[in-house]
Coordinates of C-alpha atoms in Angstrom, one line a residue:
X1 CA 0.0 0.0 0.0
X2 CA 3.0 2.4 0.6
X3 CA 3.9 2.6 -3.0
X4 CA 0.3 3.0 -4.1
X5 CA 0.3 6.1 -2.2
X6 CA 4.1 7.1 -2.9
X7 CA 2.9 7.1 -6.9
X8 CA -0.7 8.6 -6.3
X9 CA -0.9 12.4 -7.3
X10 CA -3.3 12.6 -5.1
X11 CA -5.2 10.5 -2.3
X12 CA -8.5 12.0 -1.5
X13 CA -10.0 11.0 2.1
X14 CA -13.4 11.0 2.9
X15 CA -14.2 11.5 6.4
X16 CA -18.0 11.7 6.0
X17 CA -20.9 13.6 5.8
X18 CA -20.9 17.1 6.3
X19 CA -21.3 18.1 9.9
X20 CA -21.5 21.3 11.5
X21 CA -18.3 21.4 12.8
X22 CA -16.6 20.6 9.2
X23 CA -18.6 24.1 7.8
X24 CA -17.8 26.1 11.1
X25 CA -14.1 25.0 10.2
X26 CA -14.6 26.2 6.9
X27 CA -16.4 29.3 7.7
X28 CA -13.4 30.0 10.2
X29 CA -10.5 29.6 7.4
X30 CA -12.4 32.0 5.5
X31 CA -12.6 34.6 8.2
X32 CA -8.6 33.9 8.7
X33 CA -8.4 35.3 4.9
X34 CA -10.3 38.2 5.1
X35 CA -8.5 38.8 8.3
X36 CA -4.5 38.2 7.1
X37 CA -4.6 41.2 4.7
X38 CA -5.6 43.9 7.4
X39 CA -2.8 42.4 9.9
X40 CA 0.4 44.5 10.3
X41 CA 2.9 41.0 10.2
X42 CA 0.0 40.7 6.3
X43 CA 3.6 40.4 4.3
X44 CA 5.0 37.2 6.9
X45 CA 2.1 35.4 6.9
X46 CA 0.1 35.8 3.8
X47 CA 1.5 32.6 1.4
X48 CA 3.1 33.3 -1.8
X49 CA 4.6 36.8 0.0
X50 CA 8.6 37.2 -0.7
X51 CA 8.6 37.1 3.1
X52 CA 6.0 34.5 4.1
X53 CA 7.3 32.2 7.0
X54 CA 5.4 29.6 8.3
X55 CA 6.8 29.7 12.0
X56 CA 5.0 33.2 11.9
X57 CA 2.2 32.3 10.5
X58 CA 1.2 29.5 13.0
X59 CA 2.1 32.4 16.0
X60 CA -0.1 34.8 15.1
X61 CA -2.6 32.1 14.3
X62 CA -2.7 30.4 17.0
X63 CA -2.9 34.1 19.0
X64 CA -5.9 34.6 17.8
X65 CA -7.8 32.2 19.7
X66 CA -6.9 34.4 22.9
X67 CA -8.1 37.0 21.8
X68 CA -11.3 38.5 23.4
X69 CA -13.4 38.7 20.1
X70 CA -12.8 35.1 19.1
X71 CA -15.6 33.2 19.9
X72 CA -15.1 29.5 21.8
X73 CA -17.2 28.1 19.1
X74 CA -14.4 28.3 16.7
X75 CA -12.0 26.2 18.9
X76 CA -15.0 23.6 20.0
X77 CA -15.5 23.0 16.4
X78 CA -12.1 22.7 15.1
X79 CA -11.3 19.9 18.1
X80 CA -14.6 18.5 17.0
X81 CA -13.0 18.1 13.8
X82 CA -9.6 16.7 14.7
X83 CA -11.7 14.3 16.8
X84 CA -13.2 12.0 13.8
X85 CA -11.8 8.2 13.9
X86 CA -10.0 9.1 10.5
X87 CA -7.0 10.8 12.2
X88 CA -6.7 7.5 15.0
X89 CA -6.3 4.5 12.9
X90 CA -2.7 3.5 12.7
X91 CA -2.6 2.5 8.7
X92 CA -3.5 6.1 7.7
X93 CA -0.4 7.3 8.7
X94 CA 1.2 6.4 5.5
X95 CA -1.5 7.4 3.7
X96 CA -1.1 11.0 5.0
X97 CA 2.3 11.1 5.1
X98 CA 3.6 9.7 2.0
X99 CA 0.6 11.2 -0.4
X100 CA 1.9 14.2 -3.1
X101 CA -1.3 16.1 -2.3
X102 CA -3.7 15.2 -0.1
X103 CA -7.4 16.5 -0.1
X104 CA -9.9 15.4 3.1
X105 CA -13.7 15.5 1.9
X106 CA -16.5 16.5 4.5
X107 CA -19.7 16.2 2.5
X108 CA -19.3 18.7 0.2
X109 CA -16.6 20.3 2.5
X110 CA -13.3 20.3 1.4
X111 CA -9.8 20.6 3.2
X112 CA -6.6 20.9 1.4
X113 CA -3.4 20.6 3.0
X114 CA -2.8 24.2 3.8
X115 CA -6.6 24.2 5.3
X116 CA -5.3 21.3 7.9
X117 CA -2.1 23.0 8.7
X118 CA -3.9 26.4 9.7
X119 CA -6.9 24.3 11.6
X120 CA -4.1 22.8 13.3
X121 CA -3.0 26.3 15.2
X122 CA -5.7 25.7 17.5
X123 CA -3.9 26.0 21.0
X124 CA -4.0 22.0 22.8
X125 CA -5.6 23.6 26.0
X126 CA -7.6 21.7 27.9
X127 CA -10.9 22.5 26.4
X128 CA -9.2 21.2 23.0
X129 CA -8.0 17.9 24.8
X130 CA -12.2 17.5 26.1
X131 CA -13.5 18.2 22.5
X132 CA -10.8 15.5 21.2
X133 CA -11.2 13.0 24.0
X134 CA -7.9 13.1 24.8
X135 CA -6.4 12.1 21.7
X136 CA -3.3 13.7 20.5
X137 CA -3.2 11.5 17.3
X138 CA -4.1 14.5 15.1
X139 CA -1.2 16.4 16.4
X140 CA 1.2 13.6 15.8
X141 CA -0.1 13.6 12.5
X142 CA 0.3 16.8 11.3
X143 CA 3.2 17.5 13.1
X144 CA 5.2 14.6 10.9
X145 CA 3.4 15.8 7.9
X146 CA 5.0 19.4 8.3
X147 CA 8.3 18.0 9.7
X148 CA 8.8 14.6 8.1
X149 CA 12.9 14.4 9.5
X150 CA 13.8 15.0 6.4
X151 CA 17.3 15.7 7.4
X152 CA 17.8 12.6 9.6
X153 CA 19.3 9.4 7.8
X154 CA 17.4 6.4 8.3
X155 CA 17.2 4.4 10.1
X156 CA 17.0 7.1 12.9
X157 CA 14.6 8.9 10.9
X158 CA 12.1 6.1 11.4
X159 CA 12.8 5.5 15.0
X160 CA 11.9 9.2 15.8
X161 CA 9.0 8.4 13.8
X162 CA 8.2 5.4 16.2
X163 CA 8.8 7.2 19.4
X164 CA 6.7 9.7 17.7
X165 CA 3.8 7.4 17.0
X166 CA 4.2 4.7 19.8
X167 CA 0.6 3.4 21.3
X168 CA -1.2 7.0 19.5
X169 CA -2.9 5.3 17.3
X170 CA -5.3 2.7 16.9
X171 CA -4.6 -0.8 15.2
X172 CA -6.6 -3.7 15.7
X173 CA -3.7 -6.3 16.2
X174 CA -0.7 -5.8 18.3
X175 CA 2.1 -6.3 15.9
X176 CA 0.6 -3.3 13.6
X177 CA 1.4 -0.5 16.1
X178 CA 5.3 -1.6 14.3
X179 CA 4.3 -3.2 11.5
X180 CA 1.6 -0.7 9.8
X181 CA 4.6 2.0 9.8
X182 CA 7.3 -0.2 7.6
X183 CA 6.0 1.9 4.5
X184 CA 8.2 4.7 6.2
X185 CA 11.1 3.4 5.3
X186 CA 12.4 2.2 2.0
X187 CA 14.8 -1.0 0.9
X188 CA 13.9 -2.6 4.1
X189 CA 15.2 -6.3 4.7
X190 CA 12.6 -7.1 7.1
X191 CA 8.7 -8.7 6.3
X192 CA 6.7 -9.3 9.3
X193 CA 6.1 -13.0 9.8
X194 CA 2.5 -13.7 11.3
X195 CA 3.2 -17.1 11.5
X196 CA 5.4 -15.8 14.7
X197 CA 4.8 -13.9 17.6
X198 CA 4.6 -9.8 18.6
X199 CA 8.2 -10.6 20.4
X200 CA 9.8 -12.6 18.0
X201 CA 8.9 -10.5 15.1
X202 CA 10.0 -7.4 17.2
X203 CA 13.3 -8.9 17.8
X204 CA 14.1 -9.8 14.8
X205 CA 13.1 -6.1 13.4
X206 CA 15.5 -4.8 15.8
X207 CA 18.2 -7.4 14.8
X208 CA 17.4 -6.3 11.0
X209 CA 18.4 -2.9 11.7
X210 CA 21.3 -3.5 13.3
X211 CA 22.3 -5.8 10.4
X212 CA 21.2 -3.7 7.4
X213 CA 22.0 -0.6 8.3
X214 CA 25.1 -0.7 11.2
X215 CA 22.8 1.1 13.4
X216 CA 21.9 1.1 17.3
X217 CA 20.3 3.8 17.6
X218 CA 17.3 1.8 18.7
X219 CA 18.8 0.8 21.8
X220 CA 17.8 4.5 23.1
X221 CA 14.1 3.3 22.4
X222 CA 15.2 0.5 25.4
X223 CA 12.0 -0.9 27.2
X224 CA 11.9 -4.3 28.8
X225 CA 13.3 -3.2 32.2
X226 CA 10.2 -0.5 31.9
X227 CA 7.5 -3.2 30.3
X228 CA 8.1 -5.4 33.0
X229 CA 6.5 -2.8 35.9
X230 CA 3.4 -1.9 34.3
X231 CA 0.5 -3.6 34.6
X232 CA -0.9 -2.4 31.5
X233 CA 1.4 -4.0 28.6
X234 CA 0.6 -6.8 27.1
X235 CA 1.6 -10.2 28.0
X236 CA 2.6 -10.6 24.5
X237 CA 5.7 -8.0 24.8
X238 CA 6.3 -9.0 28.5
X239 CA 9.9 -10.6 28.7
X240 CA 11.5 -8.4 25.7
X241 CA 14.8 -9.2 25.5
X242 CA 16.5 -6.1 27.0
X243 CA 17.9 -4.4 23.9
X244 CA 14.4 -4.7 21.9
X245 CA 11.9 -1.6 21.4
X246 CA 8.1 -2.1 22.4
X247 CA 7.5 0.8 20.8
X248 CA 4.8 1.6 23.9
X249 CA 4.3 5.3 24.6
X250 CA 4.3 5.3 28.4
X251 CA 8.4 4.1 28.3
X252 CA 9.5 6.3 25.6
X253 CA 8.3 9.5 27.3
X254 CA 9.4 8.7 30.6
X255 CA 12.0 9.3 29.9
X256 CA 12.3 11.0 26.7
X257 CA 15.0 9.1 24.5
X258 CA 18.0 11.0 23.7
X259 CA 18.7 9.4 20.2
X260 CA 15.2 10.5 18.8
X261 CA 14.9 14.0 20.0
X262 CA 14.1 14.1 23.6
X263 CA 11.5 16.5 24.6
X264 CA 12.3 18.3 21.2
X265 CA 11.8 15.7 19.0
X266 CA 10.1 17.9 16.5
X267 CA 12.1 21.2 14.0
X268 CA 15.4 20.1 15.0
X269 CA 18.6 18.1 14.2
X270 CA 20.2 15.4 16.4
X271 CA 23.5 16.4 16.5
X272 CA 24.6 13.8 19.3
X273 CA 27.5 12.2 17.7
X274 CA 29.2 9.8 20.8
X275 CA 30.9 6.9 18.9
X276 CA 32.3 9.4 16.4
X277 CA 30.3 8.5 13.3
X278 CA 31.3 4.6 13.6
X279 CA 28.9 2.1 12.2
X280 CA 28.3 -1.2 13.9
X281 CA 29.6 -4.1 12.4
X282 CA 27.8 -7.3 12.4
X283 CA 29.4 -10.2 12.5
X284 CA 27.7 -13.2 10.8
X285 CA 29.7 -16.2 12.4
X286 CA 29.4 -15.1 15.6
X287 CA 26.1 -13.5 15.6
X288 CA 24.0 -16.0 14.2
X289 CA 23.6 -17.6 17.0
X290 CA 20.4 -20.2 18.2
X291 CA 19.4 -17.7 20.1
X292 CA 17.8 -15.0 18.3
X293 CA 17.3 -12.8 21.5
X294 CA 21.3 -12.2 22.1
X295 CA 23.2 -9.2 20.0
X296 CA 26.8 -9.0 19.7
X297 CA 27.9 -5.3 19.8
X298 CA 31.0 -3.9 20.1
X299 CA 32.2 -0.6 22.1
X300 CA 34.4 0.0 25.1
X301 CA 33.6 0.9 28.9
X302 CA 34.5 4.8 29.3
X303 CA 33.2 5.5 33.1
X304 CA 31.1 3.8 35.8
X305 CA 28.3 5.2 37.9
X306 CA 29.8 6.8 40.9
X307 CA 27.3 8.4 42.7
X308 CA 23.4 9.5 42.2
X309 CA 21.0 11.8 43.4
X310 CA 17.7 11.3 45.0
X311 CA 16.4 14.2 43.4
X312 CA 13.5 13.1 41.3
X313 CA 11.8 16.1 38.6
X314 CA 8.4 15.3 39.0
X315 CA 7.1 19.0 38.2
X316 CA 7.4 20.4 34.6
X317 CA 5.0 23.2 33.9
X318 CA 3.0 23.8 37.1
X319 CA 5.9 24.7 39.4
X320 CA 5.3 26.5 42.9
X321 CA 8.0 28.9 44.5
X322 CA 10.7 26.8 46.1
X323 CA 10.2 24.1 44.0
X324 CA 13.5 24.5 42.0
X325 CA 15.6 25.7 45.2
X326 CA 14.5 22.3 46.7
X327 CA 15.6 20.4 44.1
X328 CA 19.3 21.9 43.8
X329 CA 20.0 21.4 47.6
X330 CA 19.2 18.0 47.1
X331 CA 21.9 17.6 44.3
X332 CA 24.4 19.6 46.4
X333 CA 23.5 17.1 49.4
X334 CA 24.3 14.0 47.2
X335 CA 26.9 14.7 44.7
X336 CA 30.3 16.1 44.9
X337 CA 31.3 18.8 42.8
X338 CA 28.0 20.4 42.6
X339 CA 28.5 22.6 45.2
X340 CA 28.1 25.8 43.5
X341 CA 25.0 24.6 41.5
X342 CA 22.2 27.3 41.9
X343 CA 18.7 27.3 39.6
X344 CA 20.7 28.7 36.6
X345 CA 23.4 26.2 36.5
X346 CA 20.1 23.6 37.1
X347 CA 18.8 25.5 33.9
X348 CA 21.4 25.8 32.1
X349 CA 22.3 21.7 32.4
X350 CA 19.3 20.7 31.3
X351 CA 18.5 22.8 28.6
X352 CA 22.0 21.9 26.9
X353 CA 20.4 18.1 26.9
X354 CA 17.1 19.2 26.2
X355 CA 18.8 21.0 22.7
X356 CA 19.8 17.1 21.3
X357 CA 23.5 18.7 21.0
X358 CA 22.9 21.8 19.3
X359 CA 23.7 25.3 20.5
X360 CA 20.8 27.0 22.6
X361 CA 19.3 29.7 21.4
X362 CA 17.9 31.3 25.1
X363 CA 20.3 31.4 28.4
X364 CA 19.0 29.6 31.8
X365 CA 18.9 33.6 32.7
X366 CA 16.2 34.1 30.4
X367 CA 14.6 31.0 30.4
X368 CA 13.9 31.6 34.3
X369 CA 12.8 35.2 33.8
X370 CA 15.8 36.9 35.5
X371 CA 17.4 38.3 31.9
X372 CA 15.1 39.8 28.3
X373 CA 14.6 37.5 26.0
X374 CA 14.9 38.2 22.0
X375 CA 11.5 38.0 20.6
X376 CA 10.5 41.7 19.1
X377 CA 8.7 43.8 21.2
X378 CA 5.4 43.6 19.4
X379 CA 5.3 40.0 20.0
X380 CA 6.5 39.3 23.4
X381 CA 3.0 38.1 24.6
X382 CA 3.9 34.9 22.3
X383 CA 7.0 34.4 24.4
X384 CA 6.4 32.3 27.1
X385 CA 9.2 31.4 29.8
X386 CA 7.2 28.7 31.4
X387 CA 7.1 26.6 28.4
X388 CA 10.8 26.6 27.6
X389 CA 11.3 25.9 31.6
X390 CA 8.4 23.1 31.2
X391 CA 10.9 21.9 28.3
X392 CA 14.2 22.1 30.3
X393 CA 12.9 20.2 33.5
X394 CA 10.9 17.4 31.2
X395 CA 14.3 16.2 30.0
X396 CA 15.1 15.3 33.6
X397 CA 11.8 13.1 33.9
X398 CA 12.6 9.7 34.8
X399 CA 16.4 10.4 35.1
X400 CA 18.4 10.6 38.0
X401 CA 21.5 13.3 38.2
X402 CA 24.8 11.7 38.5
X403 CA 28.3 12.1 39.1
X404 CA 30.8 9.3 37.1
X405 CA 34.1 7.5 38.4
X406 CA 36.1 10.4 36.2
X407 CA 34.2 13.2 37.9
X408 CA 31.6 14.0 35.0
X409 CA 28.0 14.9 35.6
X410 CA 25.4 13.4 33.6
X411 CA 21.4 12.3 33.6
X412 CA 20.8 8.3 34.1
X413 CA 17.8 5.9 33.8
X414 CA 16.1 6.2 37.1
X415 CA 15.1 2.6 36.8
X416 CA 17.8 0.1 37.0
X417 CA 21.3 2.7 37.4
X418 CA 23.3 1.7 40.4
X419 CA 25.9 3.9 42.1
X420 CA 29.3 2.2 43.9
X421 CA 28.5 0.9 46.7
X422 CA 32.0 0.2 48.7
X423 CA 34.5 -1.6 46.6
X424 CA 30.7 -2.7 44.4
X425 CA 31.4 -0.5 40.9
X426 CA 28.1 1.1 39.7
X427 CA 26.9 0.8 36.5
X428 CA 29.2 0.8 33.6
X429 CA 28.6 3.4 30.9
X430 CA 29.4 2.3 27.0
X431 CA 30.3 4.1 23.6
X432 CA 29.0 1.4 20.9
X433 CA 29.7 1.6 18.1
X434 CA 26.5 2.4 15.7
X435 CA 25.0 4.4 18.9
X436 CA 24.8 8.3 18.6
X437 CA 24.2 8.3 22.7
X438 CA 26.2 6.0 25.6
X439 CA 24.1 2.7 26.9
X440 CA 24.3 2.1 30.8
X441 CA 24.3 -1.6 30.8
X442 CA 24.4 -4.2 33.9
X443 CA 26.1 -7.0 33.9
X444 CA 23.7 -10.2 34.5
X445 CA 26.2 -12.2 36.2
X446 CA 28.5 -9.9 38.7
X447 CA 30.9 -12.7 39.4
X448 CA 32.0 -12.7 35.8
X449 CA 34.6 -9.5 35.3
X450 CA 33.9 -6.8 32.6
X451 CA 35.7 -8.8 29.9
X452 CA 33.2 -11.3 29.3
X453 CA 29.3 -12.3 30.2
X454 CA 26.2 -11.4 29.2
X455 CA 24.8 -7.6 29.4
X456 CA 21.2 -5.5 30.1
X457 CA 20.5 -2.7 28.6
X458 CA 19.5 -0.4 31.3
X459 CA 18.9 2.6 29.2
X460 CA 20.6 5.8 27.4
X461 CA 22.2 8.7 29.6
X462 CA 23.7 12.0 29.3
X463 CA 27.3 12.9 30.7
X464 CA 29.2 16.1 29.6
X465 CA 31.9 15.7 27.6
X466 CA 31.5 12.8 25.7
X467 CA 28.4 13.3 23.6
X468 CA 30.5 14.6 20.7
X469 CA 32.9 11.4 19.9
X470 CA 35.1 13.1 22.3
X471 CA 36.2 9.9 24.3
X472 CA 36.4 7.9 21.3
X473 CA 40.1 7.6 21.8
X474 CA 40.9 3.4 20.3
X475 CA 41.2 2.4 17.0
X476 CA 38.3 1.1 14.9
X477 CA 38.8 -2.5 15.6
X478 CA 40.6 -2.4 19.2
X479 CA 36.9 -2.5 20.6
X480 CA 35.1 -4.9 23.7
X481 CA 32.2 -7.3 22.3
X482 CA 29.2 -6.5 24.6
X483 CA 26.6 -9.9 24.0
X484 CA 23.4 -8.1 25.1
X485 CA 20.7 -10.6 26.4

């Protein structure tokens, strides 16, 4: 089906009848065009102008539904709207995504693809989540249709369409919520077997990609030391081997994986870079093993956990006064080094891993409201500080601060890190090779020495210094085989 839509000029959805929130939505585009041309920002926003940009356009769109003399209606209708089954079912997203031109039919209401981007600049407030039930499928949707990754090589470019995807929408069998996005990604040398099971053909996807394409990137998508505490997932993908994505959304957001974009996973570049551009090299005699749930990866062990901080960021965009304070005299209690730590250097920590290794463009200063931001005068109300503080502290969710052997400071997997205890080292941290980020892994038997043994993946992690290639120090082939179980 994914070709039929790559070669279709254009794919034509019909949602149903007219209703009358499809002809409020319509009546409300029209009043945005009357409106643009009387608007002092007309020449940014109006399409076709030698200055038209879209980022302005979808500001001073989306402002208008705070303004006094907008009616509710219009924002009741257009969640209405976004609500229809259409925009949940899991197969469409190839539809939508790979179509030329795509053209949604209401009746004798019609949306083009401009119509759905501007709709879309309705503000996900709460009264938006109750007219959509919740569902933020429609904002996945559109948000990959107007930022497809472009400018990320696959098969990372897929992954961050996963974690982007994971559990949203709705697919009547299990295997689908992986299998009805394969379209996504071309010359793949993987074909779901339904003759096997949700965790073999997982396993084997994961496998494939590591294969084909020298790539563990989806290690950062880890899961199975997550699965296995909620009483929610499936007993089909129960028992994961550690190193294989569910692709569930409730592990992938908490926390946010570092290899797919973190808490900006959307108009951005991964620049994370720690094994220095080197590919993972699979070897056929001694990876084709009878056990399909073990991978043979190669790296080498650059630091181990020292010590780690109680601290736990629980509060991202409701935050009361002290709230931050409190959180920074926990980390001075626990670690060493972090004595001079105040809420700037907090700030400024986590927004340098919020930015997936990229330069900031705002300054903890102005993030917390103690410096001016840069947005023009005229439109400062669109500035808001809480949000890029919301974004800062959600990268710490599920993460624990640490301190490493070498005296680095980084962000670990809350779940399953462990810190020295006595002569006990803590968790090792990795550099593999086809990884963008480091691994923490565990040992499975701790009476075997780090030389040999099986490995867990306990998840991706954060350290300074290092995301950059800058401790990749051996030579390509002087590396540690890692057999991850």
């Amino acid at each position: 089906m994914s070709e039929i839509y790559k070669k279709a000029t254009r794919v034509i959805v019909w949602l149903g009848p007219t209703t009358e929130h499809s002809r409020m939505c319509k009546q409300w585009l029209e009043a945005i065009d009357k409106l643009i041309p009387t608007m002092q920002s007309a020449n940014k926003i109006t399409i076709g102008s030698p200055e038209y940009n879209p980022n302005w356009r979808l500001l001073i769109l989306r402002d208008t539904f705070s303004s006094p003399e907008t009616d509710a209606i219009w924002a009741a209708s257009i969640g209405k709207f976004w609500n229809h089954t259409w925009f949940r079912r899991g197969w469409i997203v190839q539809e939508f995504l790979l179509a030329r031109e795509v053209v949604c039919l209401s009746g004798d209401v019609q949306f083009g693809l401009q119509d759905l981007i501007d709709l879309f600049t309705v503000p996900a407030d709460d009264a938006l989540s109750e007219a959509t039930d919740g569902w933020l499928s429609y904002r996945i949707l559109m948000q990959l249709k107007t930022d497809s990754f472009d400018d990320t090589p696959q098969p990372r470019r897929f992954l961050r369409l996963m974690a982007s995807v994971a559990q949203e929408f709705v697919t009547q069998e299990l295997g689908d919520r992986l299998f009805g996005f394969l379209g996504m990604i071309e010359g793949l040398d993987f074909v779901p077997d339904y003759q096997q099971t949700v965790k073999e053909n997982f396993t084997r996807f994961a496998a494939t990609l590591a294969r084909q394409y020298g790539c563990l990137d989806f290690l950062s998508l880890w899961s199975a030391n997550l699965d296995d505490l909620m009483k929610d997932t499936p007993e089909e993908l129960l028992g994961l081997p550690s190193w294989v994505p569910s692709f569930q959304a409730t592990p992938l957001t908490a926390p946010w994986r570092l290899a797919t974009g973190g808490v900006r996973s959307w108009n951005g570049q991964i620049k994370w870079d720690a094994a220095a551009g080197r590919r993972h090299i699979h070897d056929p005699p001694l990876d084709t093993t009878t056990d399909p749930n073990r991978l043979q990866v190669h790296g080498q062990i650059i630091d181990h956990i020292d010590k780690l901080s109680s601290a736990r960021l629980v509060k991202n965009f409701t935050i009361e006064e002290g709230y931050l304070t409190s959180i920074v005299v926990q980390i001075q209690a626990d670690l060493p080094g972090f004595e001079h730590w105040t809420q700037v250097e907090l700030i400024s920590f986590l927004n340098t891993v919020s930015r997936n290794g990229d330069a900031s463009h705002e300054s903890a200063e102005e993030i917390l409201g103690l410096a001016p931001g840069g947005f023009p005068s005229e439109y400062k109300h669109l500035s808001n500080c809480a949000d890029s503080l919301g974004i800062c502290l959600s990268v710490g969710r599920g993460r624990r601060f640490m301190r490493t052997e070498k005296g680095r400071a980084g962000l670990a997997p809350f779940i399953g890190s462990r810190a020295r205890e006595s002569d006990k080292k803590g968790s090792v941290i990795v550099i593999l090779h086809g990884c963008i980020v480091p691994m923490v892994l565990q040992k499975v038997d701790e009476d075997v020495d780090d030389d040999g043994g099986e490995w867990k993946v306990v998840g991706d992690c954060y350290f300074e210094g290092i995301m950059h290639g800058e401790a990749v120090d051996w030579e390509e082939g002087d590396t540690r085989t890692f057999v991850l179980v």
